Amino acid sequence: MDFLRISDVGIAGLRTILDATARIKASPSDVEGLLSGTSIGVFFEKPSTRTRVSCEVAAVHLGAHPVMLRGDEVGLGKREALKDVARVLDRYVDALAFRVFRHEHLEELAKHARGPVINLLSDVGHPCQIVADLATIEEHMALQGCRITYVGDGNNVCNSLLLGGAMSGMHVTVCTPPGYEPDAEEVVAARAIAATTGGSITLMSDAVAGMRDAHVLYTDVWTSMGQEAEAEQRLRDFEGFQIDLAALSSADANALFLHCLPAHRGEEVTDDVMEHPRSMVFDQAENRMHAFSAVLLYASGSLPTW
């Protein structure tokens, strides 16, 4: 099955993937070689460090052969029709994992590929990241009823966090300056899910109030790749949305700090918060690898029944 949005797998499917992520991290040998003899096409239209390395290492551990592709090699929608790219690659590999600028390109690929298509990041969402995030939180506290506050740009990560948090029964608060809110359709979808799980979705522009008593504080860069021309304006717009020690102190006494990385230290987060004992950013980064293993096995129909 495809994994384009985290909601694609449903609440029960997400629970299965999270349990598998924890199991794989605790006992990697349990899944070693399970995809032996298969191949996965991994494509990056934009640069990547964590996603590329974690996916490649995870695939190799599972026994799959990762075929790494660059944007200039494939030229999505430029050199040839997307449906042709999908149907050709589908004859060579057993699964596709793509990082793209435009989510509709993923949807078109999934429409024409017979094997699973996994979203490694698009302008709409970053579902594999959120699996890792939820797995990281669950190492310290239950997801149901957890109060998580996302501060900053309502971007693709934020969109997926809304959905994943709602599916997990979390109380998700998103604090953004006016004009930087998450995608309206994703908010509506998340609220509909939260109504069935006991969770909630709150949007506000008051970051100080939003971070107070939170169990988890989460942020991302204010200026993403491709937005460099907006950097100075964004620095002005996001003034007051930095997570510093005062913000962390205003949260729950045992609050965790998360960041999907890369971090722009001194902008969205201070150095002392990044290095704080309650900063889980490097556990979070490690969990990207285990989460991708779980997602790939699930999407391929090869996840063991433990």
CSV table of C-alpha atoms in Angstrom, one decimal:
chain,number,residue,atom,x,y,z
A,1,MET,CA,0.0,0.0,0.0
A,2,ASP,CA,1.0,3.6,-0.4
A,3,PHE,CA,2.1,5.9,2.4
A,4,LEU,CA,1.6,9.4,1.1
A,5,ARG,CA,-0.1,10.8,4.2
A,6,ILE,CA,0.2,9.4,7.7
A,7,SER,CA,-3.6,9.1,7.7
A,8,ASP,CA,-3.4,6.6,4.8
A,9,VAL,CA,-2.7,3.7,7.2
A,10,GLY,CA,-5.6,4.5,9.6
A,11,ILE,CA,-5.4,4.6,13.4
A,12,ALA,CA,-4.9,0.9,13.8
A,13,GLY,CA,-2.2,0.9,11.1
A,14,LEU,CA,-0.3,3.7,12.7
A,15,ARG,CA,-0.4,1.8,16.0
A,16,THR,CA,1.0,-1.2,14.3
A,17,ILE,CA,3.8,0.8,12.7
A,18,LEU,CA,4.7,2.5,16.0
A,19,ASP,CA,4.8,-0.8,17.8
A,20,ALA,CA,7.0,-2.2,15.0
A,21,THR,CA,9.3,0.9,15.2
A,22,ALA,CA,9.9,0.2,18.9
A,23,ARG,CA,10.5,-3.5,18.3
A,24,ILE,CA,12.9,-2.9,15.5
A,25,LYS,CA,14.9,-0.4,17.6
A,26,ALA,CA,15.0,-2.8,20.5
A,27,SER,CA,15.9,-5.9,18.4
A,28,PRO,CA,17.1,-5.0,14.9
A,29,SER,CA,18.0,-8.6,14.2
A,30,ASP,CA,14.2,-9.5,14.2
A,31,VAL,CA,13.8,-7.9,10.8
A,32,GLU,CA,17.3,-8.3,9.3
A,33,GLY,CA,17.0,-9.6,5.8
A,34,LEU,CA,13.2,-9.7,5.6
A,35,LEU,CA,13.2,-7.9,2.3
A,36,SER,CA,16.1,-9.9,0.8
A,37,GLY,CA,16.1,-10.1,-3.0
A,38,THR,CA,14.0,-6.9,-3.4
A,39,SER,CA,15.0,-3.4,-4.5
A,40,ILE,CA,13.7,0.1,-3.6
A,41,GLY,CA,14.0,3.2,-5.8
A,42,VAL,CA,14.8,6.2,-3.5
A,43,PHE,CA,14.5,9.6,-5.2
A,44,PHE,CA,15.4,13.0,-3.9
A,45,GLU,CA,14.3,16.1,-5.8
A,46,LYS,CA,15.7,18.3,-3.0
A,47,PRO,CA,18.8,17.7,-0.8
A,48,SER,CA,18.7,15.4,2.2
A,49,THR,CA,21.0,14.1,5.0
A,50,ARG,CA,18.9,12.3,7.6
A,51,THR,CA,16.3,11.0,5.2
A,52,ARG,CA,18.7,9.7,2.7
A,53,VAL,CA,21.1,8.0,5.1
A,54,SER,CA,18.4,6.6,7.3
A,55,CYS,CA,16.4,5.2,4.4
A,56,GLU,CA,19.5,3.7,2.7
A,57,VAL,CA,20.8,2.1,5.9
A,58,ALA,CA,17.3,0.8,6.8
A,59,ALA,CA,16.8,-0.8,3.4
A,60,VAL,CA,20.2,-2.5,3.4
A,61,HIS,CA,19.5,-3.9,6.9
A,62,LEU,CA,16.2,-5.3,5.7
A,63,GLY,CA,18.0,-6.9,2.8
A,64,ALA,CA,16.6,-4.6,0.1
A,65,HIS,CA,18.9,-3.0,-2.5
A,66,PRO,CA,18.4,0.8,-2.5
A,67,VAL,CA,18.7,2.5,-5.9
A,68,MET,CA,19.5,6.1,-5.2
A,69,LEU,CA,18.2,8.6,-7.8
A,70,ARG,CA,18.8,12.4,-8.1
A,71,GLY,CA,16.4,15.0,-9.3
A,72,ASP,CA,18.5,15.8,-12.4
A,73,GLU,CA,18.5,12.1,-13.3
A,74,VAL,CA,14.7,11.7,-13.3
A,75,GLY,CA,13.4,15.2,-14.1
A,76,LEU,CA,9.9,14.6,-12.7
A,77,GLY,CA,7.4,16.0,-15.1
A,78,LYS,CA,10.1,17.4,-17.4
A,79,ARG,CA,11.9,14.7,-19.3
A,80,GLU,CA,8.9,12.5,-19.6
A,81,ALA,CA,5.4,12.0,-18.3
A,82,LEU,CA,5.1,11.1,-14.6
A,83,LYS,CA,3.0,8.1,-15.4
A,84,ASP,CA,5.8,6.8,-17.7
A,85,VAL,CA,8.4,7.3,-14.9
A,86,ALA,CA,6.1,5.4,-12.5
A,87,ARG,CA,5.5,2.5,-14.8
A,88,VAL,CA,9.1,2.1,-15.9
A,89,LEU,CA,10.6,2.2,-12.4
A,90,ASP,CA,7.8,-0.1,-11.2
A,91,ARG,CA,9.2,-2.8,-13.6
A,92,TYR,CA,12.7,-2.5,-12.0
A,93,VAL,CA,12.0,-2.1,-8.3
A,94,ASP,CA,9.6,-3.4,-5.7
A,95,ALA,CA,8.9,0.0,-4.0
A,96,LEU,CA,9.4,3.7,-4.5
A,97,ALA,CA,10.3,6.3,-1.9
A,98,PHE,CA,10.3,9.8,-3.2
A,99,ARG,CA,11.1,13.3,-1.8
A,100,VAL,CA,9.5,15.9,-4.0
A,101,PHE,CA,8.5,19.5,-4.1
A,102,ARG,CA,4.9,18.9,-5.3
A,103,HIS,CA,2.7,16.4,-3.5
A,104,GLU,CA,0.6,15.9,-6.7
A,105,HIS,CA,3.7,14.3,-8.3
A,106,LEU,CA,3.6,11.6,-5.6
A,107,GLU,CA,-0.1,11.1,-6.1
A,108,GLU,CA,0.4,10.7,-9.9
A,109,LEU,CA,3.3,8.2,-9.3
A,110,ALA,CA,1.2,6.2,-6.9
A,111,LYS,CA,-1.7,6.1,-9.3
A,112,HIS,CA,0.4,4.4,-12.0
A,113,ALA,CA,2.9,2.3,-9.9
A,114,ARG,CA,1.8,-1.2,-8.8
A,115,GLY,CA,4.2,-1.3,-5.9
A,116,PRO,CA,4.0,0.9,-2.8
A,117,VAL,CA,5.0,4.6,-3.0
A,118,ILE,CA,6.3,6.2,0.2
A,119,ASN,CA,6.4,9.9,0.8
A,120,LEU,CA,9.8,11.0,2.1
A,121,LEU,CA,8.6,14.7,2.1
A,122,SER,CA,6.5,16.8,0.0
A,123,ASP,CA,5.0,20.3,0.2
A,124,VAL,CA,2.0,18.8,1.9
A,125,GLY,CA,3.5,16.4,4.4
A,126,HIS,CA,6.4,14.5,6.0
A,127,PRO,CA,4.7,11.3,7.3
A,128,CYS,CA,7.8,9.2,8.0
A,129,GLN,CA,9.2,12.0,10.1
A,130,ILE,CA,6.0,12.0,12.3
A,131,VAL,CA,6.2,8.3,12.8
A,132,ALA,CA,9.7,8.8,14.2
A,133,ASP,CA,8.5,11.8,16.3
A,134,LEU,CA,5.6,9.8,17.8
A,135,ALA,CA,7.9,6.9,18.5
A,136,THR,CA,10.3,9.2,20.3
A,137,ILE,CA,7.6,10.7,22.5
A,138,GLU,CA,6.3,7.3,23.3
A,139,GLU,CA,9.7,6.3,24.7
A,140,HIS,CA,8.9,8.8,27.5
A,141,MET,CA,5.1,9.1,27.9
A,142,ALA,CA,1.8,7.9,26.5
A,143,LEU,CA,0.6,9.5,23.4
A,144,GLN,CA,-3.1,9.6,24.4
A,145,GLY,CA,-3.8,12.8,26.2
A,146,CYS,CA,-0.3,14.2,25.6
A,147,ARG,CA,-0.1,18.0,25.1
A,148,ILE,CA,2.2,18.8,22.2
A,149,THR,CA,2.8,22.4,21.0
A,150,TYR,CA,4.3,23.1,17.6
A,151,VAL,CA,5.8,26.6,17.3
A,152,GLY,CA,6.8,28.2,14.0
A,153,ASP,CA,6.0,27.7,10.4
A,154,GLY,CA,2.9,25.7,9.6
A,155,ASN,CA,4.7,23.7,7.0
A,156,ASN,CA,4.7,20.1,5.8
A,157,VAL,CA,6.0,18.7,9.1
A,158,CYS,CA,3.3,20.6,10.9
A,159,ASN,CA,0.6,19.3,8.6
A,160,SER,CA,1.6,15.7,9.3
A,161,LEU,CA,2.0,16.3,13.0
A,162,LEU,CA,-1.6,17.5,13.1
A,163,LEU,CA,-2.8,14.3,11.5
A,164,GLY,CA,-0.5,11.9,13.5
A,165,GLY,CA,-1.3,13.7,16.7
A,166,ALA,CA,-5.0,13.5,16.1
A,167,MET,CA,-4.8,9.8,15.2
A,168,SER,CA,-3.0,9.2,18.5
A,169,GLY,CA,-5.4,11.1,20.7
A,170,MET,CA,-3.0,14.0,21.4
A,171,HIS,CA,-3.9,17.6,22.2
A,172,VAL,CA,-2.0,19.4,19.4
A,173,THR,CA,-1.5,23.2,19.6
A,174,VAL,CA,0.0,25.0,16.7
A,175,CYS,CA,1.4,28.5,17.3
A,176,THR,CA,2.2,30.5,14.1
A,177,PRO,CA,2.4,34.1,13.1
A,178,PRO,CA,-0.6,35.3,11.0
A,179,GLY,CA,-0.2,34.0,7.5
A,180,TYR,CA,1.9,31.0,8.4
A,181,GLU,CA,-0.9,28.7,9.5
A,182,PRO,CA,-0.9,25.0,8.5
A,183,ASP,CA,-2.9,23.9,5.4
A,184,ALA,CA,-6.6,24.4,6.0
A,185,GLU,CA,-7.6,21.1,4.5
A,186,GLU,CA,-5.2,19.2,6.8
A,187,VAL,CA,-6.5,21.1,9.8
A,188,VAL,CA,-10.1,20.1,8.9
A,189,ALA,CA,-9.0,16.5,8.4
A,190,ALA,CA,-7.1,16.4,11.7
A,191,ARG,CA,-10.0,17.9,13.7
A,192,ALA,CA,-12.4,15.3,12.3
A,193,ILE,CA,-10.0,12.5,13.4
A,194,ALA,CA,-9.4,14.1,16.8
A,195,ALA,CA,-13.2,14.1,17.4
A,196,THR,CA,-13.0,10.3,17.3
A,197,THR,CA,-9.9,9.7,19.4
A,198,GLY,CA,-10.3,12.2,22.3
A,199,GLY,CA,-7.6,14.5,20.9
A,200,SER,CA,-7.9,18.1,20.0
A,201,ILE,CA,-6.5,20.6,17.5
A,202,THR,CA,-5.9,24.3,18.5
A,203,LEU,CA,-4.4,27.0,16.4
A,204,MET,CA,-3.2,30.3,17.9
A,205,SER,CA,-0.7,33.1,17.4
A,206,ASP,CA,0.3,33.5,21.0
A,207,ALA,CA,3.4,31.3,21.4
A,208,VAL,CA,3.9,32.1,25.0
A,209,ALA,CA,0.4,30.9,25.9
A,210,GLY,CA,0.6,27.9,23.6
A,211,MET,CA,3.8,26.5,25.2
A,212,ARG,CA,2.6,26.8,28.8
A,213,ASP,CA,2.3,23.4,30.5
A,214,ALA,CA,2.9,21.5,27.3
A,215,HIS,CA,4.4,18.0,27.5
A,216,VAL,CA,6.3,18.4,24.3
A,217,LEU,CA,7.6,21.4,22.5
A,218,TYR,CA,8.4,21.0,18.8
A,219,THR,CA,9.8,23.4,16.2
A,220,ASP,CA,11.2,23.5,12.7
A,221,VAL,CA,13.3,26.0,10.7
A,222,TRP,CA,11.6,29.3,9.8
A,223,THR,CA,13.1,29.3,6.3
A,224,SER,CA,12.9,26.0,4.4
A,225,MET,CA,14.8,25.1,1.2
A,226,GLY,CA,13.5,27.2,-1.7
A,227,GLN,CA,12.4,30.1,0.6
A,228,GLU,CA,15.8,31.7,1.0
A,229,ALA,CA,14.6,34.9,-0.7
A,230,GLU,CA,12.1,35.3,2.1
A,231,ALA,CA,14.6,34.8,4.9
A,232,GLU,CA,14.9,38.3,6.2
A,233,GLN,CA,11.1,38.9,6.2
A,234,ARG,CA,10.6,35.5,7.9
A,235,LEU,CA,13.1,36.5,10.7
A,236,ARG,CA,10.9,39.6,11.3
A,237,ASP,CA,7.7,37.7,11.2
A,238,PHE,CA,8.8,34.9,13.5
A,239,GLU,CA,10.1,37.2,16.2
A,240,GLY,CA,8.8,35.9,19.5
A,241,PHE,CA,8.4,32.4,18.3
A,242,GLN,CA,11.8,31.1,19.4
A,243,ILE,CA,12.0,28.2,21.8
A,244,ASP,CA,14.5,29.2,24.5
A,245,LEU,CA,15.1,28.2,28.1
A,246,ALA,CA,12.3,30.4,29.3
A,247,ALA,CA,9.9,28.8,27.0
A,248,LEU,CA,11.1,25.3,28.0
A,249,SER,CA,10.7,26.3,31.6
A,250,SER,CA,7.1,27.4,31.1
A,251,ALA,CA,6.2,24.0,29.8
A,252,ASP,CA,5.6,20.9,31.9
A,253,ALA,CA,8.4,20.1,34.3
A,254,ASN,CA,9.3,17.0,32.3
A,255,ALA,CA,8.6,18.5,28.9
A,256,LEU,CA,10.6,17.2,25.9
A,257,PHE,CA,12.0,19.2,23.1
A,258,LEU,CA,11.8,18.0,19.5
A,259,HIS,CA,13.2,19.3,16.2
A,260,CYS,CA,13.1,17.5,12.9
A,261,LEU,CA,16.5,19.0,11.9
A,262,PRO,CA,18.4,20.6,10.4
A,263,ALA,CA,18.2,23.3,13.1
A,264,HIS,CA,19.2,26.9,12.7
A,265,ARG,CA,20.5,27.5,16.1
A,266,GLY,CA,19.9,31.0,17.4
A,267,GLU,CA,16.8,31.4,15.2
A,268,GLU,CA,13.9,29.0,16.0
A,269,VAL,CA,15.7,27.4,18.9
A,270,THR,CA,18.6,28.4,21.2
A,271,ASP,CA,21.7,26.4,21.6
A,272,ASP,CA,21.1,25.7,25.2
A,273,VAL,CA,17.7,24.1,24.4
A,274,MET,CA,19.2,22.0,21.7
A,275,GLU,CA,21.8,20.7,24.2
A,276,HIS,CA,19.4,20.4,27.1
A,277,PRO,CA,19.0,17.0,28.8
A,278,ARG,CA,15.3,17.1,27.8
A,279,SER,CA,16.2,17.7,24.1
A,280,MET,CA,15.4,14.4,22.3
A,281,VAL,CA,16.5,15.7,18.8
A,282,PHE,CA,19.2,13.1,18.3
A,283,ASP,CA,17.0,10.2,19.5
A,284,GLN,CA,14.4,11.5,17.2
A,285,ALA,CA,16.9,11.5,14.3
A,286,GLU,CA,17.9,7.9,15.1
A,287,ASN,CA,14.3,6.9,15.2
A,288,ARG,CA,14.0,8.0,11.5
A,289,MET,CA,15.8,4.9,10.6
A,290,HIS,CA,13.7,2.5,12.6
A,291,ALA,CA,10.5,4.3,11.6
A,292,PHE,CA,11.4,3.9,7.9
A,293,SER,CA,12.1,0.2,8.4
A,294,ALA,CA,8.7,-0.2,9.9
A,295,VAL,CA,6.9,1.8,7.2
A,296,LEU,CA,8.7,0.0,4.4
A,297,LEU,CA,7.8,-3.4,5.9
A,298,TYR,CA,4.2,-2.3,6.5
A,299,ALA,CA,3.7,-0.9,3.0
A,300,SER,CA,5.3,-4.0,1.4
A,301,GLY,CA,3.1,-6.3,3.4
A,302,SER,CA,6.1,-7.9,5.0
A,303,LEU,CA,5.8,-6.8,8.6
A,304,PRO,CA,6.0,-9.8,10.9
A,305,THR,CA,3.2,-10.7,13.3
A,306,TRP,CA,4.9,-10.5,16.7
